[in-house]
Short mmCIF file of C-alpha atoms and ligand atoms in Angstrom, two decimals:
data_model
loop_
_atom_site.label_atom_id
_atom_site.label_comp_id
_atom_site.label_asym_id
_atom_site.label_seq_id
_atom_site.Cartn_x
_atom_site.Cartn_y
_atom_site.Cartn_z
CA MET A 7 62.51 -18.61 -21.11
CA MET A 8 64.30 -20.89 -23.82
CA ASP A 9 66.27 -18.22 -25.64
CA ILE A 10 68.54 -17.84 -22.44
CA SER A 11 69.50 -20.50 -20.08
CA LEU A 12 70.98 -20.88 -16.76
CA GLN A 13 73.76 -22.32 -18.17
CA GLN A 14 74.45 -19.61 -20.82
CA ILE A 15 74.53 -17.12 -17.40
CA TYR A 16 76.98 -19.59 -15.51
CA GLN A 17 79.46 -19.68 -18.73
CA ALA A 18 78.88 -15.65 -18.67
CA LYS A 19 79.66 -15.77 -15.42
CA LYS A 20 83.41 -17.32 -15.44
CA ARG A 21 84.00 -15.70 -18.88
CA ILE A 22 83.60 -11.92 -17.45
CA ALA A 23 85.28 -12.80 -13.91
CA PRO A 24 88.73 -11.48 -15.13
CA TYR A 25 87.33 -8.22 -16.32
CA VAL A 26 84.32 -6.99 -14.28
CA THR A 27 84.07 -6.48 -10.63
CA ARG A 28 82.05 -9.08 -8.08
CA THR A 29 80.24 -6.23 -6.52
CA PRO A 30 79.45 -6.28 -2.70
CA LEU A 31 75.91 -6.54 -1.30
CA VAL A 32 75.36 -4.23 1.58
CA ARG A 33 72.86 -3.58 4.17
CA ALA A 34 70.69 -0.73 3.81
CA HIS A 35 70.17 0.23 7.68
CA ALA A 36 68.07 2.97 7.70
CA LEU A 37 65.72 1.77 4.89
CA SER A 38 65.74 -1.78 6.47
CA GLU A 39 64.35 0.15 9.76
CA ARG A 40 61.91 2.52 7.37
CA CYS A 41 60.24 -0.42 5.78
CA ASP A 42 60.79 -2.65 8.82
CA ALA A 43 62.57 -5.16 6.74
CA GLU A 44 65.56 -6.36 5.28
CA ILE A 45 67.30 -4.56 2.53
CA TRP A 46 70.28 -5.29 1.01
CA CYS A 47 71.66 -3.01 -2.29
CA LYS A 48 73.87 -4.45 -5.02
CA LEU A 49 76.47 -2.22 -5.52
CA GLU A 50 77.04 -2.30 -9.43
CA THR A 51 77.80 1.05 -8.58
CA LEU A 52 81.60 -0.15 -8.07
CA GLN A 53 82.17 -1.25 -11.58
CA PRO A 54 84.87 0.43 -13.43
CA THR A 55 82.44 2.17 -15.64
CA GLY A 56 80.17 3.09 -12.65
CA ALA A 57 76.87 0.79 -13.77
CA PHE A 58 76.66 -2.87 -14.35
CA LYS A 59 76.19 -2.40 -18.40
CA LEU A 60 79.78 -3.28 -18.43
CA ARG A 61 78.85 -7.04 -17.63
CA GLY A 62 76.68 -7.49 -20.65
CA ALA A 63 79.27 -5.93 -22.98
CA THR A 64 82.54 -8.05 -21.80
CA ASN A 65 80.26 -10.99 -22.37
CA ALA A 66 79.19 -10.20 -26.00
CA ILE A 67 82.77 -8.81 -27.37
CA LEU A 68 84.41 -11.86 -25.97
CA ARG A 69 81.55 -14.09 -27.51
CA LEU A 70 82.88 -12.46 -30.62
CA SER A 71 84.39 -14.22 -33.44
CA GLU A 72 87.92 -13.69 -34.92
CA GLU A 73 86.06 -12.20 -38.37
CA GLN A 74 83.89 -10.14 -36.25
CA ARG A 75 86.71 -8.63 -33.66
CA LYS A 76 88.56 -7.27 -37.20
CA HIS A 77 85.45 -5.17 -37.72
CA GLY A 78 84.61 -4.00 -34.85
CA VAL A 79 81.46 -3.46 -32.94
CA VAL A 80 78.71 -0.74 -32.75
CA ALA A 81 76.21 0.42 -29.90
CA VAL A 82 73.87 2.71 -29.68
CA SER A 83 73.48 4.33 -26.14
CA THR A 84 72.05 6.39 -23.69
CA GLY A 85 75.51 6.47 -21.95
CA ASN A 86 76.29 3.46 -19.51
CA HIS A 87 76.37 0.90 -22.30
CA GLY A 88 78.30 2.67 -24.98
CA ARG A 89 80.67 3.42 -21.74
CA GLY A 90 80.65 -0.59 -21.12
CA VAL A 91 81.26 -1.59 -24.87
CA ALA A 92 83.78 1.17 -24.98
CA TYR A 93 85.88 -0.09 -21.75
CA ALA A 94 85.43 -3.73 -22.64
CA ALA A 95 86.38 -3.01 -26.11
CA ARG A 96 89.46 -1.38 -25.23
CA GLU A 97 89.98 -4.06 -22.76
CA GLN A 98 89.73 -6.70 -25.85
CA GLY A 99 91.58 -4.78 -28.40
CA VAL A 100 88.11 -4.01 -30.53
CA ARG A 101 87.54 -1.07 -32.38
CA ALA A 102 83.96 0.24 -30.93
CA VAL A 103 81.56 3.36 -32.62
CA ILE A 104 78.94 4.47 -30.15
CA CYS A 105 76.05 6.26 -31.48
CA LEU A 106 74.53 8.35 -28.74
CA SER A 107 71.59 11.21 -28.93
CA GLU A 108 72.01 14.74 -28.11
CA LEU A 109 70.04 13.55 -24.64
CA VAL A 110 72.75 11.94 -23.20
CA PRO A 111 74.59 14.01 -20.47
CA LYS A 112 78.12 15.40 -21.46
CA ASN A 113 79.68 13.57 -18.15
CA LYS A 114 78.71 10.24 -19.75
CA VAL A 115 79.83 11.17 -23.47
CA ASP A 116 83.02 12.47 -22.22
CA ALA A 117 83.93 9.28 -20.43
CA ILE A 118 83.03 7.42 -23.49
CA LYS A 119 85.43 9.47 -25.58
CA SER A 120 88.30 8.78 -23.26
CA LEU A 121 88.35 5.08 -23.30
CA GLY A 122 89.46 5.81 -27.15
CA ALA A 123 85.88 4.82 -28.43
CA ASP A 124 84.74 6.30 -31.83
CA VAL A 125 81.48 8.49 -30.74
CA ARG A 126 78.45 9.82 -33.21
CA VAL A 127 76.31 12.10 -31.34
CA VAL A 128 72.89 12.27 -33.73
CA GLY A 129 69.94 13.63 -33.58
CA SER A 130 67.72 13.88 -30.13
CA SER A 131 66.79 10.31 -29.43
CA GLN A 132 67.78 6.93 -29.03
CA ASP A 133 65.47 6.06 -32.58
CA GLU A 134 67.68 8.48 -34.18
CA ALA A 135 70.96 7.19 -32.61
CA GLU A 136 69.96 3.97 -33.88
CA ILE A 137 69.67 5.15 -37.61
CA GLU A 138 73.28 5.83 -37.53
CA ALA A 139 73.85 2.23 -35.55
CA ASN A 140 72.09 0.43 -38.59
CA ARG A 141 74.04 2.61 -41.23
CA LEU A 142 77.37 1.92 -39.90
CA THR A 143 76.25 -1.68 -39.62
CA ALA A 144 75.52 -1.76 -43.26
CA VAL A 145 78.88 0.23 -45.03
CA GLU A 146 81.24 -0.57 -42.35
CA GLU A 147 80.09 -4.02 -41.37
CA LEU A 148 80.56 -3.32 -37.61
CA VAL A 149 78.92 -5.82 -35.38
CA PRO A 150 76.21 -4.49 -33.59
CA ILE A 151 75.89 -5.01 -29.80
CA SER A 152 72.17 -4.32 -28.39
CA PRO A 153 72.04 -2.82 -24.93
CA PHE A 154 69.77 -4.84 -23.95
CA ASP A 155 67.96 -7.02 -26.55
CA HIS A 156 70.46 -9.37 -26.98
CA PRO A 157 71.29 -12.98 -25.76
CA ASP A 158 74.78 -12.42 -24.44
CA VAL A 159 73.72 -9.08 -23.13
CA ILE A 160 71.20 -10.63 -21.05
CA ALA A 161 73.23 -13.19 -19.65
CA GLY A 162 76.21 -11.09 -18.71
CA GLN A 163 73.29 -8.82 -16.76
CA GLY A 164 72.00 -11.97 -15.29
CA THR A 165 75.23 -12.70 -13.26
CA ILE A 166 73.98 -10.26 -10.92
CA GLY A 167 70.84 -13.04 -10.15
CA LEU A 168 73.85 -15.43 -9.47
CA GLU A 169 75.70 -13.35 -6.84
CA LEU A 170 72.58 -12.21 -5.57
CA LEU A 171 71.85 -15.96 -4.65
CA GLU A 172 75.26 -16.58 -3.39
CA ASP A 173 75.19 -13.73 -1.30
CA PHE A 174 71.45 -13.50 -0.08
CA PRO A 175 69.83 -17.04 -0.54
CA GLU A 176 67.37 -16.24 1.94
CA LEU A 177 65.75 -13.48 -0.69
CA ASP A 178 62.20 -12.73 -0.93
CA CYS A 179 62.35 -10.49 -3.49
CA VAL A 180 64.90 -8.29 -6.00
CA VAL A 181 63.71 -4.73 -7.37
CA VAL A 182 65.36 -3.89 -10.05
CA PRO A 183 65.49 -1.04 -12.50
CA LEU A 184 63.78 -1.51 -15.92
CA SER A 185 64.51 -0.05 -19.33
CA GLY A 186 64.79 -2.05 -22.10
CA GLY A 187 64.58 -4.96 -19.65
CA GLY A 188 68.23 -6.75 -20.23
CA LEU A 189 68.95 -6.13 -16.27
CA ILE A 190 65.91 -7.50 -15.27
CA GLY A 191 65.45 -10.27 -17.74
CA GLY A 192 68.85 -11.56 -16.87
CA ILE A 193 68.76 -11.67 -12.92
CA ALA A 194 64.94 -13.23 -13.65
CA VAL A 195 66.13 -16.20 -15.59
CA ALA A 196 68.84 -16.81 -12.67
CA LEU A 197 66.50 -16.44 -9.68
CA LYS A 198 63.69 -18.26 -11.26
CA ALA A 199 65.47 -20.97 -12.23
CA VAL A 200 66.01 -21.33 -8.50
CA SER A 201 62.75 -20.30 -7.07
CA LYS A 202 59.99 -19.05 -8.52
CA ASP A 203 58.93 -17.65 -5.44
CA ILE A 204 61.49 -15.21 -5.39
CA ARG A 205 59.47 -11.83 -6.81
CA VAL A 206 61.42 -10.05 -9.45
CA ILE A 207 59.70 -6.37 -9.76
CA GLY A 208 60.76 -3.79 -12.46
CA VAL A 209 60.66 0.22 -11.36
CA THR A 210 60.78 2.56 -14.30
CA MET A 211 60.19 6.60 -14.31
CA GLU A 212 56.77 8.13 -15.33
CA ASN A 213 58.57 9.66 -18.24
CA GLY A 214 58.09 7.55 -21.12
CA PRO A 215 58.27 4.03 -19.26
CA ALA A 216 58.75 2.10 -22.65
CA MET A 217 58.53 -1.35 -21.14
CA VAL A 218 55.69 -1.20 -19.31
CA LEU A 219 53.84 0.65 -22.07
CA SER A 220 54.48 -1.99 -24.26
CA LEU A 221 53.47 -4.78 -21.57
CA GLU A 222 50.09 -2.91 -21.37
CA ALA A 223 49.63 -2.94 -25.04
CA GLY A 224 50.51 -6.88 -25.50
CA LYS A 225 53.36 -5.64 -27.90
CA PRO A 226 56.55 -3.26 -28.29
CA VAL A 227 55.35 0.14 -28.58
CA ALA A 228 57.11 3.44 -29.12
CA VAL A 229 57.24 5.94 -26.73
CA GLU A 230 58.09 9.78 -26.76
CA GLU A 231 61.29 10.18 -25.16
CA GLU A 232 61.25 12.52 -22.50
CA GLU A 233 64.32 14.51 -20.53
CA SER A 234 64.33 12.35 -16.94
CA LEU A 235 66.61 12.32 -13.97
CA ALA A 236 66.55 8.67 -15.01
CA ASP A 237 68.55 9.21 -18.42
CA SER A 238 69.87 5.80 -18.26
CA LEU A 239 66.18 4.60 -18.47
CA GLY A 240 65.46 6.22 -21.53
CA GLY A 241 64.36 5.31 -24.81
CA GLY A 242 61.82 2.44 -26.20
CA ILE A 243 62.58 -1.23 -26.25
CA GLY A 244 62.91 -1.63 -30.18
CA LEU A 245 59.35 -2.36 -32.04
CA ASP A 246 61.54 -5.43 -33.19
CA ASN A 247 62.20 -6.53 -29.86
CA ARG A 248 63.08 -10.48 -30.09
CA TYR A 249 64.12 -11.28 -26.77
CA THR A 250 63.51 -9.24 -23.27
CA PHE A 251 59.93 -7.89 -24.20
CA GLU A 252 58.82 -12.23 -23.88
CA LEU A 253 61.42 -12.60 -20.91
CA VAL A 254 59.65 -9.48 -18.82
CA ARG A 255 56.49 -10.33 -19.98
CA GLU A 256 56.72 -14.27 -18.46
CA LEU A 257 59.12 -13.74 -15.92
CA VAL A 258 58.52 -10.10 -13.78
CA ASP A 259 55.98 -10.13 -11.16
CA GLN A 260 55.47 -6.69 -11.42
CA THR A 261 56.37 -3.47 -12.60
CA LEU A 262 55.69 0.35 -10.90
CA LEU A 263 56.34 3.72 -12.22
CA VAL A 264 57.95 6.56 -10.25
CA SER A 265 57.83 10.34 -10.80
CA GLU A 266 60.71 12.89 -10.88
CA LYS A 267 60.18 13.90 -7.75
CA GLU A 268 60.33 10.65 -5.98
CA ILE A 269 63.27 9.85 -7.76
CA ALA A 270 64.95 12.96 -6.76
CA GLN A 271 64.05 12.16 -3.20
CA ALA A 272 65.34 8.86 -3.19
CA MET A 273 68.68 10.06 -4.19
CA SER A 274 68.96 12.55 -1.87
CA TYR A 275 67.82 9.79 1.05
CA VAL A 276 70.66 7.48 -0.12
CA PHE A 277 73.37 10.01 0.06
CA GLU A 278 71.84 11.32 3.34
CA THR A 279 71.49 7.75 4.90
CA GLN A 280 74.55 5.74 3.00
CA LYS A 281 76.61 8.24 1.90
CA PHE A 282 75.85 6.48 -1.54
CA VAL A 283 75.71 8.56 -5.00
CA LEU A 284 73.15 6.97 -7.52
CA GLU A 285 72.30 8.34 -10.56
CA GLY A 286 68.62 8.90 -11.27
CA GLY A 287 68.11 5.37 -13.16
CA ALA A 288 70.18 3.66 -10.21
CA ALA A 289 67.03 5.04 -7.12
CA VAL A 290 63.89 4.04 -8.61
CA GLY A 291 63.98 1.47 -6.82
CA VAL A 292 64.48 3.37 -3.38
CA ALA A 293 61.80 5.79 -4.83
CA ALA A 294 59.30 2.94 -5.20
CA LEU A 295 59.60 2.16 -1.59
CA LEU A 296 59.71 5.43 -0.04
CA ALA A 297 56.87 6.35 -1.62
CA LYS A 298 55.20 3.45 -0.65
CA LYS A 299 54.13 2.17 -4.08
CA LEU A 300 55.76 -1.14 -2.72
CA GLU A 301 55.35 -2.88 0.21
CA VAL A 302 57.96 -5.38 1.28
CA ARG A 303 57.59 -5.50 5.13
CA GLY A 304 58.94 -8.50 6.75
CA GLN A 305 60.80 -9.55 3.69
CA ASN A 306 63.89 -10.09 2.80
CA ALA A 307 64.65 -7.53 -0.04
CA ALA A 308 67.76 -6.76 -2.78
CA LEU A 309 67.97 -3.67 -4.75
CA VAL A 310 69.98 -3.19 -7.61
CA TYR A 311 71.77 0.13 -7.26
CA SER A 312 72.64 -0.20 -11.00
CA GLY A 313 74.72 3.33 -11.41
CA ASN A 314 76.38 6.32 -10.19
CA ASN A 315 77.21 8.22 -13.83
CA ILE A 316 75.87 11.33 -12.25
CA ALA A 317 77.30 14.62 -13.85
CA THR A 318 78.18 16.96 -10.49
CA ASP A 319 75.68 19.93 -11.21
CA THR A 320 72.54 17.72 -11.28
CA LEU A 321 74.08 15.75 -8.30
CA ARG A 322 74.55 19.37 -6.65
CA LYS A 323 70.69 20.53 -7.85
CA VAL A 324 69.15 17.07 -6.26
CA LEU A 325 70.84 17.60 -3.12
CA GLU A 326 69.74 21.07 -2.82
CA SER A 327 66.54 20.73 -3.59
CA ALA A 328 65.92 17.96 -1.37
C1 PLP B 5 70.58 0.71 -18.58
C2 PLP B 5 70.72 1.17 -17.43
C3 PLP B 5 69.44 0.64 -16.71
C4 PLP B 5 68.37 -0.50 -17.18
O1 PLP B 5 68.52 -1.55 -17.74
P1 PLP B 5 67.76 -2.24 -18.97
O2 PLP B 5 68.27 -3.54 -19.22
O3 PLP B 5 67.74 -1.24 -20.50
O4 PLP B 5 66.70 -2.55 -18.44
C5 PLP B 5 69.17 0.43 -15.32
N1 PLP B 5 70.23 1.45 -14.55
C6 PLP B 5 71.12 1.80 -15.26
C7 PLP B 5 72.08 3.09 -14.44
C8 PLP B 5 71.35 1.77 -16.89
O5 PLP B 5 72.50 2.32 -17.13
#
């Protein structure tokens, strides 16, 4: 994919290094035994914002021109991107406006507000929040930072791929939560540049899997946004998608869907066996393995634990239902 190069990802790595955490990769012992494989987890949950999106947001903000910095930035988000942008903007002394829909959990809204960002809660879908962001872009000359469909964001997320290669060069496959495709797209560019044989697998939820439906249709399609434990995977890929649809179509080997029940079971399993808290969107890879929708027997597999921003109430309910 010519739009995002391995070189851009290396440049992003150097650029963002002072501001993001170089996260560890740890072995999932119980899961490895259960699947008869070597399974390791990339702990993006340890980012200061609790999710990997800080990488892309930081890279995009550090790439602003002097003029753009003065205007400030605007982002639409299911929560984690907004928090990443708000955090990075504060670090760099740039104004940030974050547009959220009413579906975004309160814990995420509060976290974004506490970073000093100007928060607008509008409508009941990502699309409605997007309309407000477009209005602000025009009226206040704010610079839009897409949560996924932006070369600097994709390159920032791709730095995870570089770290996986450093820590686990024997890697056979990587399992990545999939929504807009910035995370998996960036990782795939990095991994496939090194070896076409490393399989890149995207997992998302059955409730509104925008990228998977778009791949099936052969073009970006709109989805009905539904409530899900994987709230961070909600929303469409944009009907005018410029980068991630092609990236995913070209570089991702397989996509899988998991149910709400499978996501809840995976969250409980990770809590029980690793004592890690994952938000629903981060647990879909484990869900696919536990549900035997994905076979990794005898392989070296990495899972991206993409975030842990879950409301305490939701976590309690999930653990009690297990
Ligand atoms: C945004 C997000 C994803 C998906 O990333 P995309 O680039 O939109 O595919 C996965 N997990 C978490 C926790 C997220 O916040």
